[in-house]
Coordinates of C-alpha atoms in Angstrom, one line a residue:
M204 CA -7.5 25.5 -69.5
K205 CA -9.0 21.8 -69.6
F206 CA -8.5 19.5 -66.9
G207 CA -7.6 15.8 -68.1
I208 CA -8.7 12.6 -66.7
A209 CA -5.3 12.2 -64.8
A210 CA -5.6 16.0 -63.3
R211 CA -9.2 15.2 -62.3
L212 CA -8.4 11.8 -61.3
S213 CA -5.3 13.5 -59.3
W214 CA -7.7 15.9 -57.3
V215 CA -10.3 13.5 -56.8
L216 CA -7.6 11.1 -55.3
A217 CA -6.0 13.9 -53.4
L218 CA -9.1 14.7 -52.1
V219 CA -10.2 11.1 -51.0
S220 CA -6.7 10.6 -49.3
S221 CA -7.3 13.6 -47.2
L222 CA -10.6 12.6 -46.5
I223 CA -9.6 9.2 -45.5
A224 CA -6.7 10.4 -43.4
G225 CA -8.7 13.0 -41.7
L226 CA -11.6 10.6 -40.8
T227 CA -8.8 8.0 -39.8
G228 CA -7.7 10.7 -37.4
L229 CA -10.6 11.6 -36.0
Y230 CA -11.7 8.1 -35.6
A231 CA -8.3 7.3 -33.7
Y232 CA -8.7 10.3 -31.8
R233 CA -12.4 9.3 -30.6
A234 CA -10.9 6.1 -30.1
S235 CA -8.2 7.0 -27.7
H236 CA -10.6 9.4 -26.0
D237 CA -13.3 6.9 -25.1
L238 CA -10.3 4.4 -24.2
L239 CA -8.8 6.9 -21.8
V240 CA -12.4 7.6 -20.2
Q241 CA -13.3 4.3 -20.0
S242 CA -9.7 3.2 -18.3
A243 CA -10.3 6.2 -15.8
K244 CA -13.9 4.7 -14.9
N245 CA -12.6 1.3 -14.8
E246 CA -9.6 2.5 -12.5
L247 CA -11.8 4.6 -10.2
F248 CA -14.0 1.5 -9.5
N249 CA -11.3 -0.8 -8.4
S250 CA -9.8 2.1 -6.3
T251 CA -13.1 2.6 -4.7
T252 CA -13.7 -1.3 -4.4
V253 CA -10.1 -1.5 -2.8
L254 CA -10.8 1.7 -0.4
A255 CA -14.3 -0.2 0.4
R256 CA -12.3 -3.1 1.4
R257 CA -9.8 -1.4 3.3
I258 CA -12.6 0.6 5.3
F259 CA -14.1 -3.0 5.9
Y260 CA -10.9 -4.6 7.1
M261 CA -10.1 -1.1 9.3
R262 CA -13.7 -1.8 11.2
Q263 CA -12.6 -5.4 12.0
E264 CA -9.4 -4.3 13.1
V265 CA -11.4 -1.8 15.7
S266 CA -14.0 -5.0 16.6
R267 CA -10.8 -7.2 17.4
D268 CA -9.4 -4.1 19.8
L269 CA -13.0 -4.1 21.0
H270 CA -13.4 -7.7 21.8
M271 CA -9.9 -8.0 23.0
L272 CA -10.7 -5.2 25.8
A273 CA -14.2 -6.7 26.5
R274 CA -12.4 -10.3 27.2
H275 CA -9.8 -8.7 29.4
P276 CA -10.1 -9.8 32.8
A277 CA -9.6 -6.2 34.1
S278 CA -12.6 -5.0 32.0
L279 CA -14.6 -7.1 34.5
A280 CA -12.9 -6.5 37.4
A281 CA -13.2 -2.7 37.0
L282 CA -17.1 -3.2 36.8
Q283 CA -18.1 -5.8 39.4
Q284 CA -15.4 -5.1 42.1
A285 CA -14.4 -1.3 41.5
S286 CA -10.8 -2.4 41.6
A287 CA -8.9 0.9 41.4
A288 CA -5.7 -1.4 40.6
Q289 CA -7.7 -3.2 37.8
A290 CA -8.9 0.1 36.5
D291 CA -5.3 1.8 36.2
Q292 CA -4.0 -1.5 34.6
L293 CA -7.1 -1.2 32.0
A294 CA -6.5 2.8 31.5
T295 CA -2.9 2.0 30.7
L296 CA -4.1 -0.7 28.3
F297 CA -6.0 1.9 26.6
E298 CA -3.3 4.2 26.5
M299 CA -0.9 1.7 24.8
I300 CA -3.8 1.0 22.3
M301 CA -4.3 4.9 21.9
H302 CA -0.6 5.4 21.1
T303 CA -0.8 2.8 18.3
N304 CA -3.8 4.2 16.6
P305 CA -4.0 7.5 16.0
G306 CA -7.2 7.5 14.6
Y307 CA -9.0 7.0 18.0
F308 CA -10.5 10.1 19.8
Q309 CA -11.2 8.0 23.1
I310 CA -11.7 4.5 24.8
R311 CA -13.9 4.1 27.7
L312 CA -15.4 1.4 30.1
I313 CA -19.0 2.1 30.7
S314 CA -20.9 0.4 33.6
A315 CA -24.4 -0.9 32.9
Q316 CA -25.3 0.3 36.4
D317 CA -25.4 3.6 37.6
N318 CA -26.8 5.3 34.7
G319 CA -24.4 4.2 32.5
L320 CA -21.5 5.8 34.5
E321 CA -18.0 5.6 32.7
R322 CA -15.5 3.6 35.0
V323 CA -12.3 4.1 32.9
R324 CA -12.2 6.5 30.2
V325 CA -8.9 7.9 28.3
D326 CA -9.4 10.9 25.6
R327 CA -7.0 12.0 22.9
D328 CA -6.2 15.6 24.0
T329 CA -4.1 17.4 21.2
D330 CA -1.7 14.3 20.6
R331 CA -1.4 12.4 23.6
P332 CA -3.8 10.2 25.6
L333 CA -5.4 11.8 28.8
R334 CA -7.0 9.7 31.5
V335 CA -10.1 11.3 32.8
T336 CA -11.0 10.4 36.5
G337 CA -13.3 11.7 39.3
D338 CA -16.4 13.8 38.9
D339 CA -15.4 14.4 35.0
L340 CA -16.5 10.7 34.4
Q341 CA -20.1 11.0 32.5
E342 CA -23.6 9.3 32.5
K343 CA -24.1 7.7 29.2
N344 CA -27.0 5.2 29.2
H345 CA -29.2 7.8 27.3
Y346 CA -26.9 7.2 24.3
A347 CA -27.8 4.4 21.9
Y348 CA -24.3 3.1 21.7
V349 CA -24.7 2.0 25.5
S350 CA -28.0 1.2 25.8
E351 CA -28.2 -0.6 22.3
T352 CA -24.9 -2.4 22.9
L353 CA -25.9 -4.0 26.2
K354 CA -28.8 -5.8 24.2
L355 CA -25.8 -7.4 21.9
P356 CA -24.6 -11.0 22.4
A357 CA -21.0 -11.3 23.4
Q358 CA -18.4 -10.5 20.3
S359 CA -20.6 -8.3 18.8
T360 CA -19.8 -5.0 17.7
Y361 CA -22.2 -1.9 17.5
L362 CA -21.7 1.2 15.3
S363 CA -23.3 4.3 16.1
R364 CA -24.3 7.2 13.8
I365 CA -21.3 9.2 12.1
V366 CA -22.2 12.6 13.5
I367 CA -20.3 15.9 14.9
N368 CA -19.3 15.0 18.1
H369 CA -21.3 17.3 20.8
E370 CA -20.6 15.2 24.1
R371 CA -19.5 17.6 26.7
G372 CA -15.4 17.2 27.7
A373 CA -14.7 15.3 25.0
H374 CA -11.2 17.1 24.3
A375 CA -9.8 16.4 20.9
G376 CA -12.9 14.6 19.5
L377 CA -15.2 17.6 20.4
E378 CA -17.1 19.0 17.5
Q379 CA -15.4 16.7 15.4
P380 CA -16.8 14.1 12.9
T381 CA -17.1 10.8 14.8
A382 CA -18.5 7.5 15.2
Q383 CA -18.6 4.8 18.1
L384 CA -17.9 1.2 17.9
A385 CA -18.9 -0.6 21.0
T386 CA -19.2 -3.9 22.3
P387 CA -20.8 -5.8 25.2
V388 CA -18.5 -7.0 28.4
M389 CA -20.1 -10.2 29.7
D390 CA -19.9 -11.6 33.5
A391 CA -19.6 -15.2 34.0
T392 CA -23.1 -15.8 33.7
G393 CA -23.4 -14.3 30.1
H394 CA -25.2 -11.0 31.1
S395 CA -24.1 -7.7 29.8
V396 CA -22.4 -5.5 32.8
G397 CA -21.1 -3.2 30.6
V398 CA -19.8 -1.9 27.2
I399 CA -16.4 -1.0 25.8
V400 CA -16.7 2.1 23.3
I401 CA -14.1 3.1 21.0
N402 CA -14.6 6.9 19.3
L403 CA -13.2 7.1 16.0
D404 CA -11.7 10.2 14.3
L405 CA -13.4 10.2 11.2
N406 CA -11.6 12.9 9.2
G407 CA -8.2 11.0 10.4
T408 CA -9.3 7.5 9.3
F409 CA -10.3 8.7 5.9
A410 CA -7.3 11.1 5.4
S411 CA -4.9 8.0 6.1
L412 CA -7.2 6.1 3.6
A413 CA -7.0 8.6 0.9
A414 CA -3.3 9.4 1.4
D415 CA -2.7 6.3 -1.0
L416 CA -4.6 7.5 -3.8
P417 CA -3.6 9.6 -6.6
P418 CA -3.6 13.5 -5.9
S419 CA -6.5 14.2 -8.5
Y420 CA -8.9 12.0 -7.1
Q421 CA -11.5 13.2 -5.0
L422 CA -13.1 11.2 -1.7
F423 CA -16.8 11.3 -0.9
L424 CA -18.8 9.3 1.8
A425 CA -22.8 9.5 2.5
N426 CA -25.1 7.8 5.0
Q427 CA -28.1 6.1 3.9
S428 CA -30.1 9.1 3.2
G429 CA -27.4 10.6 1.3
D430 CA -26.2 13.4 3.5
F431 CA -22.6 14.2 3.0
L432 CA -20.2 13.1 5.6
I433 CA -17.2 13.4 3.6
H434 CA -16.8 16.1 0.6
P435 CA -13.9 18.1 -0.8
D436 CA -16.0 21.0 0.0
S437 CA -15.9 20.4 4.0
T438 CA -18.9 23.4 4.4
L439 CA -21.1 20.7 2.7
T440 CA -20.6 18.0 5.1
F441 CA -23.0 17.1 8.1
G442 CA -25.7 19.4 6.8
F443 CA -28.1 17.8 9.1
D444 CA -26.2 19.1 12.1
K445 CA -26.7 22.7 10.8
G446 CA -30.3 22.6 10.2
Q447 CA -30.1 22.0 6.5
R448 CA -29.8 19.0 4.3
V449 CA -26.9 18.6 1.7
L450 CA -27.7 15.4 -0.3
L451 CA -25.6 13.2 -2.6
Q452 CA -28.6 12.6 -4.8
D453 CA -29.0 16.4 -5.5
E454 CA -25.6 16.9 -6.4
F455 CA -25.1 13.8 -8.7
P456 CA -28.8 13.2 -9.6
D457 CA -27.6 9.8 -10.8
T458 CA -27.0 8.4 -7.7
R459 CA -30.9 8.3 -6.9
D460 CA -31.1 4.7 -7.2
L461 CA -28.3 4.1 -5.2
V462 CA -29.7 6.0 -2.5
A463 CA -32.6 4.3 -2.7
G464 CA -31.0 1.0 -2.5
K465 CA -32.1 -0.1 -6.3
T466 CA -28.6 -0.6 -7.3
G467 CA -25.3 -1.0 -5.8
Q468 CA -22.9 1.2 -7.7
V469 CA -23.1 3.7 -10.0
V470 CA -20.4 4.8 -12.8
L471 CA -21.0 8.6 -13.8
E472 CA -19.6 11.5 -15.8
A473 CA -20.9 14.9 -13.8
T474 CA -21.3 17.9 -16.3
E475 CA -24.4 19.7 -14.5
K476 CA -24.6 22.1 -11.8
R477 CA -21.6 22.7 -9.8
Y478 CA -19.8 20.3 -12.2
A479 CA -20.8 22.2 -15.6
A480 CA -17.5 24.3 -15.8
T481 CA -15.3 21.4 -14.6
P482 CA -16.8 17.6 -15.5
M483 CA -16.0 15.0 -13.5
V484 CA -15.6 11.1 -13.7
A485 CA -17.1 9.6 -10.3
V486 CA -17.7 6.3 -8.8
F487 CA -20.1 5.6 -6.0
M488 CA -20.9 2.3 -4.4
G489 CA -23.1 1.3 -1.3
T490 CA -21.6 -0.9 1.4
N491 CA -23.7 -2.4 4.0
T492 CA -22.6 -2.1 7.5
D493 CA -23.6 -5.5 8.2
I494 CA -23.2 -5.1 12.1
A495 CA -25.8 -3.8 14.5
S496 CA -25.8 -0.1 13.7
E497 CA -27.9 3.0 13.1
E498 CA -26.2 3.2 9.7
S499 CA -27.6 0.2 7.8
A500 CA -25.6 1.3 4.8
L501 CA -23.0 4.0 3.9
I502 CA -22.1 5.3 0.3
L503 CA -18.5 5.7 -0.9
G504 CA -17.2 7.5 -3.9
L505 CA -14.1 8.4 -5.8
A506 CA -14.1 11.3 -8.6
Q507 CA -11.6 12.8 -10.8
P508 CA -11.6 15.8 -13.5
L509 CA -12.8 14.6 -16.5
A510 CA -9.9 17.5 -17.9
H511 CA -7.3 15.3 -16.3
V512 CA -8.4 12.1 -18.0
L513 CA -8.1 13.7 -21.5
E514 CA -5.1 15.8 -21.0
R515 CA -3.2 13.3 -22.8
A516 CA -5.7 12.7 -25.1
D517 CA -5.7 16.4 -26.4
Q518 CA -2.0 15.9 -26.9
L519 CA -2.6 12.9 -28.7
G520 CA -5.2 15.1 -31.0
L521 CA -2.8 17.7 -31.8
T522 CA -0.3 15.1 -33.1
I523 CA -2.8 13.5 -35.1
L524 CA -4.0 16.8 -36.6
Q525 CA -0.3 17.7 -37.4
I526 CA 0.1 14.1 -39.2
V527 CA -3.4 14.7 -41.2
G528 CA -2.5 17.9 -42.4
G529 CA 1.2 17.0 -43.2
F530 CA 0.1 13.9 -45.1
G531 CA -3.0 16.1 -47.2
V532 CA -0.3 18.7 -48.4
L533 CA 1.4 15.5 -49.8
G534 CA -1.2 14.0 -51.1
V535 CA -2.4 16.9 -53.2
L536 CA 1.4 17.0 -54.9
L537 CA 1.8 13.3 -55.4
A538 CA -1.9 12.0 -55.9
V539 CA -1.2 11.5 -59.8
L540 CA 1.9 9.3 -59.1
L541 CA 0.7 7.4 -56.2
A542 CA -2.9 7.0 -56.8
R543 CA -3.3 3.3 -56.9
L544 CA -0.2 2.9 -54.6
I545 CA -2.3 5.0 -51.7
T546 CA -5.8 3.2 -52.2
R547 CA -4.4 -0.2 -50.7
P548 CA -2.3 1.3 -47.6
I549 CA -5.0 3.6 -46.5
N550 CA -7.4 0.7 -46.5
T551 CA -5.1 -1.2 -44.6
M552 CA -4.5 1.4 -42.3
S553 CA -8.1 2.4 -41.6
A554 CA -8.8 -1.4 -41.0
A555 CA -5.9 -1.4 -38.4
V556 CA -7.2 1.5 -36.9
E557 CA -10.7 0.0 -36.4
R558 CA -9.3 -3.4 -35.2
F559 CA -7.3 -1.1 -32.9
S560 CA -10.3 0.4 -31.3
S561 CA -11.8 -2.8 -30.4
T562 CA -8.7 -5.2 -29.2
Q563 CA -6.0 -2.4 -28.6
Q564 CA -3.7 -4.0 -30.9
L565 CA -2.4 -2.1 -34.1
L566 CA -1.0 -4.8 -36.9
D567 CA -0.6 -5.1 -40.7
L568 CA 0.9 -1.4 -40.9
P569 CA 3.4 -0.7 -43.6
L570 CA 6.1 0.6 -41.2
D571 CA 9.0 -0.3 -43.3
R572 CA 7.8 2.4 -46.3
K573 CA 9.8 4.8 -46.8
D574 CA 7.5 7.5 -48.0
E575 CA 4.4 9.5 -46.4
L576 CA 2.4 6.3 -46.1
G577 CA 5.2 4.9 -43.8
Q578 CA 5.6 7.9 -41.7
L579 CA 1.6 7.8 -41.2
A580 CA 1.9 4.1 -40.0
R581 CA 4.9 4.6 -37.7
S582 CA 2.7 7.6 -36.5
F583 CA -0.1 5.6 -35.6
A584 CA 2.2 3.1 -34.3
T585 CA 3.5 5.8 -31.9
L586 CA 0.0 6.8 -31.1
Q587 CA -0.7 3.2 -29.6
N588 CA 2.3 3.0 -27.7
Q589 CA 0.9 6.4 -25.9
I590 CA -2.1 5.0 -25.3
S591 CA -1.1 1.5 -24.4
Q592 CA 1.6 3.3 -21.9
Q593 CA -1.5 5.2 -20.7
I594 CA -3.2 2.2 -19.8
G595 CA -0.4 0.5 -18.9
E596 CA 0.1 3.4 -16.3
L597 CA -3.4 2.9 -15.0
Q598 CA -3.2 -1.0 -14.7
Q599 CA -0.2 -0.3 -12.5
S600 CA -1.7 2.2 -10.2
R601 CA -4.4 -0.4 -9.9
L602 CA -1.9 -3.2 -8.8
E603 CA 0.0 -1.0 -6.4
L604 CA -3.0 0.0 -4.8
E605 CA -3.9 -3.9 -4.6
H606 CA -0.3 -4.3 -3.1
L607 CA -0.9 -1.7 -0.2
A608 CA -4.3 -3.3 0.5
R609 CA -2.6 -6.5 1.4
H610 CA 0.8 -5.5 2.8
D611 CA 2.3 -3.5 5.6
V612 CA 4.0 -0.2 4.1
L613 CA 6.5 0.0 7.0
T614 CA 7.9 -3.5 7.0
G615 CA 6.5 -4.9 3.5
L616 CA 5.5 -7.7 5.1
P617 CA 1.8 -9.2 4.7
N618 CA -1.0 -7.5 6.6
R619 CA -3.5 -8.7 8.9
R620 CA -6.0 -9.1 5.6
L621 CA -3.3 -11.4 3.5
F622 CA -2.3 -13.3 6.4
M623 CA -5.8 -14.2 7.6
E624 CA -6.2 -15.4 4.0
R625 CA -3.3 -17.8 3.9
L626 CA -4.1 -18.9 7.4
E627 CA -7.6 -19.7 6.1
G628 CA -6.0 -21.7 3.2
A629 CA -3.7 -23.4 5.4
L630 CA -6.2 -24.5 7.5
E631 CA -8.1 -25.9 4.7
R632 CA -5.1 -28.1 3.5
S633 CA -4.4 -29.1 7.0
R634 CA -8.0 -30.6 7.4
R635 CA -7.7 -31.9 3.9
N636 CA -4.3 -33.6 4.3
K637 CA -4.7 -34.1 8.2
Q638 CA -1.6 -32.5 8.8
P639 CA -0.8 -30.0 11.8
L640 CA -0.2 -26.3 11.8
A641 CA 1.3 -23.6 14.1
L642 CA 0.7 -20.3 15.0
L643 CA 3.1 -18.0 16.8
F644 CA 1.6 -14.8 18.0
I645 CA 4.5 -12.2 18.8
D646 CA 4.5 -8.7 20.7
L647 CA 7.7 -6.6 21.3
D648 CA 8.6 -5.8 24.9
R649 CA 8.5 -2.4 26.0
F650 CA 8.1 -1.1 22.4
K651 CA 6.4 1.9 24.0
D652 CA 9.6 2.8 25.8
I653 CA 11.5 2.7 22.6
N654 CA 8.8 5.0 20.9
D655 CA 8.8 7.5 24.0
Q656 CA 12.4 7.5 24.6
M657 CA 14.0 7.4 21.3
G658 CA 11.2 8.6 19.2
H659 CA 9.0 7.3 16.4
D660 CA 11.8 6.9 13.8
A661 CA 13.6 4.3 16.4
G662 CA 10.7 2.3 16.9
D663 CA 10.1 2.1 13.0
A664 CA 13.7 1.1 12.7
A665 CA 13.1 -1.5 15.5
L666 CA 10.1 -2.9 13.7
R667 CA 11.9 -3.2 10.7
S668 CA 14.9 -5.1 11.9
V669 CA 12.4 -7.1 13.8
A670 CA 10.7 -8.2 10.5
Q671 CA 13.9 -9.2 8.9
R672 CA 14.7 -11.1 11.6
L673 CA 11.5 -13.2 11.6
Q674 CA 12.0 -13.6 8.2
A675 CA 15.5 -14.7 8.2
N676 CA 14.9 -17.5 10.4
I677 CA 11.7 -19.3 9.1
R678 CA 11.4 -21.4 6.2
K679 CA 10.2 -20.0 3.0
V680 CA 7.0 -22.4 3.1
D681 CA 6.0 -20.2 6.4
T682 CA 4.8 -16.8 6.7
V683 CA 5.3 -13.9 9.0
A684 CA 3.1 -11.0 9.1
R685 CA 2.5 -7.8 10.8
L686 CA -1.0 -7.4 12.2
G687 CA -0.5 -3.6 13.4
G688 CA 1.8 -1.6 16.0
D689 CA 4.1 -4.1 17.5
E690 CA 2.3 -6.9 17.0
F691 CA 3.6 -9.9 14.7
V692 CA 2.6 -13.4 13.6
V693 CA 4.0 -16.5 12.1
L694 CA 2.1 -19.3 10.4
L695 CA 4.2 -22.8 10.5
D696 CA 3.2 -25.0 7.8
N697 CA 3.1 -28.7 8.9
P698 CA 5.5 -28.6 11.8
S699 CA 7.0 -31.9 12.7
H700 CA 6.4 -32.0 16.3
R701 CA 5.3 -29.9 19.2
A702 CA 8.6 -29.7 20.6
D703 CA 9.8 -28.6 16.8
V704 CA 7.6 -25.5 17.3
E705 CA 9.0 -24.5 20.7
A706 CA 12.3 -24.8 19.3
I707 CA 11.4 -22.2 16.2
A708 CA 10.0 -19.7 18.8
Q709 CA 13.2 -20.3 21.1
K710 CA 15.2 -19.5 17.7
L711 CA 13.1 -16.2 17.1
L712 CA 13.8 -15.0 20.5
D713 CA 17.6 -16.0 20.4
S714 CA 17.7 -13.9 16.8
M715 CA 16.6 -10.7 19.0
H716 CA 19.8 -11.0 21.4
E717 CA 22.0 -8.7 19.0
P718 CA 20.8 -5.1 19.7
I719 CA 19.8 -2.9 16.8
S720 CA 21.5 -0.1 15.7
F721 CA 20.2 3.0 15.3
G722 CA 22.2 6.1 14.9
S723 CA 24.5 6.5 18.1
H724 CA 22.0 4.4 20.0
S725 CA 21.7 0.5 20.8
I726 CA 18.4 -0.8 21.2
A727 CA 17.7 -3.7 22.7
I728 CA 14.8 -5.9 22.0
S729 CA 12.9 -8.9 23.1
L730 CA 9.8 -11.0 22.3
S731 CA 6.9 -12.4 23.8
I732 CA 5.7 -15.3 21.6
G733 CA 2.3 -17.2 22.3
I734 CA 1.7 -20.4 20.7
S735 CA -1.3 -22.4 19.3
L736 CA -1.4 -25.6 17.5
Y737 CA -3.7 -27.2 15.1
P738 CA -5.6 -29.2 15.8
D739 CA -5.0 -29.4 19.6
D740 CA -5.9 -26.0 20.4
G741 CA -8.7 -25.2 17.8
D742 CA -9.9 -25.7 14.2
S743 CA -10.7 -22.2 13.1
A744 CA -8.5 -19.1 12.4
D745 CA -10.1 -16.9 15.0
R746 CA -9.8 -19.6 17.6
L747 CA -6.0 -20.3 16.8
M748 CA -5.4 -16.3 16.8
S749 CA -7.4 -15.9 20.0
I750 CA -5.5 -18.7 21.7
A751 CA -1.9 -17.6 20.6
D752 CA -2.8 -14.2 21.6
T753 CA -3.9 -15.0 25.3
A754 CA -0.6 -17.5 25.4
M755 CA 1.7 -14.3 24.3
Y756 CA 0.0 -12.2 26.8
R757 CA 0.5 -14.8 29.6
A758 CA 4.2 -15.4 28.5
K759 CA 4.8 -11.4 28.9
S760 CA 3.0 -11.1 32.3
E761 CA 5.7 -14.2 33.3
R762 CA 9.0 -13.0 31.9
V763 CA 11.4 -11.6 34.2
K764 CA 14.3 -10.4 31.9
R765 CA 13.2 -11.1 28.3
A766 CA 10.2 -12.4 26.4
G767 CA 9.1 -16.1 26.5
A768 CA 6.8 -18.3 24.6
A769 CA 3.8 -19.9 26.2
V770 CA 1.6 -23.0 24.4
L771 CA -1.8 -23.5 25.5

């Protein structure tokens, strides 16, 4: 049986069309594969960057607590006068701070005298603060976080090495990963007479940071030498404390330059050693501590299983295979009649898919055709929509992480980071336009009593209600933010007169007169407000915050039945 030119052409066209369809499908699959992997790397990089920023701002918050305690008059009195009343007052303040900061293992006031004797000390014992007194107070001058901190100027922060805590009598912090942050306490002549030290719960701190990450993410942290401090396998952490070294650069060889300080970040795919069976996509980023510390740098990393990233790509591959197979069969049957009609649409789709690989836009497809080519075009359009949806989901995750980094989860208000950005921007405008601005530092009165007597759910309800009332009683151009715990702050942009600021503060106080309903209970809320004005009280964000904070504490100490506002 002889085959004519038509039959030969039909077979050739059928073969060519099937080959083109197969190559197009393979190209589309590889393009989707590469796009998903690259998108996952970008998402990991963005998440790592956000996490590093959150760690930086968390350290700043600890530093603010340290500096506030170091400036508190009770700290200097407890060191110089050995005043029991001042020591009791300071211990109460320590306990309040530990109630609002579950990541604190310990807060101590340590004297520069008596071999670094602890003067006031509050430890976390299980889930509550415990004051340590008498013979249980220890001498700590031989620890670097005391001796080195005493050498620092005022308002400086010292960070110790991140280690397992072996200090005797550390209660909940004993044998737990920890880091000490400390700041000096200065006398009137500017000499260091003691230090304030906060011990951080490293596991708890990073667990809270990782809680907002997708479940498939794995968190790593290493010191400047590459020793693992946080690892999904806890047996590999703090190897130096067990007489061995478990190093980042050994588990991930591509990080050697990062550990050596030759680069600031590494994006890699781990496919060897322990990751041979379960390859990972990972990002590692070096972060300088930028303060006096035994740790000059830390290395933060996030990883995700490659299989999780490619799970949808495999589903897309199966869809592409089904489309190509079905079209191949139809191509053999219809090659004679459709030879000339197939050539042009196939080339069009090949060009469109190639364009999609570079621009993520699938254009010029014959979607309106009623034949197999139209079906193939619509299938490619479906493929593009699926890939675009996946990329959109990854982008949405990034935006959500950015939002979480800049807003308070409980109240939805701007957090300290976003507020400080707005305050700096407002100061720049005020300096440029020579206009005033005002800052209201707000603290809830007896908030600890609400938590202790009615539970943290009632405390959370109170905080949300206070946030809503504060927002309802300020202008849209003004900003109300939650700094943490029961502390809020309001930025009044370009107030007319000092009297107007005081009137607004009184309006905020009056807004709390109506009790808050919580279940069958009625919660009475009052505020203490401190006010600072630009430029009368200072020309920097830190100065205005400090003045308003001090004014608030003065208002709180002078109130009788309800909170008041104080202006410096």
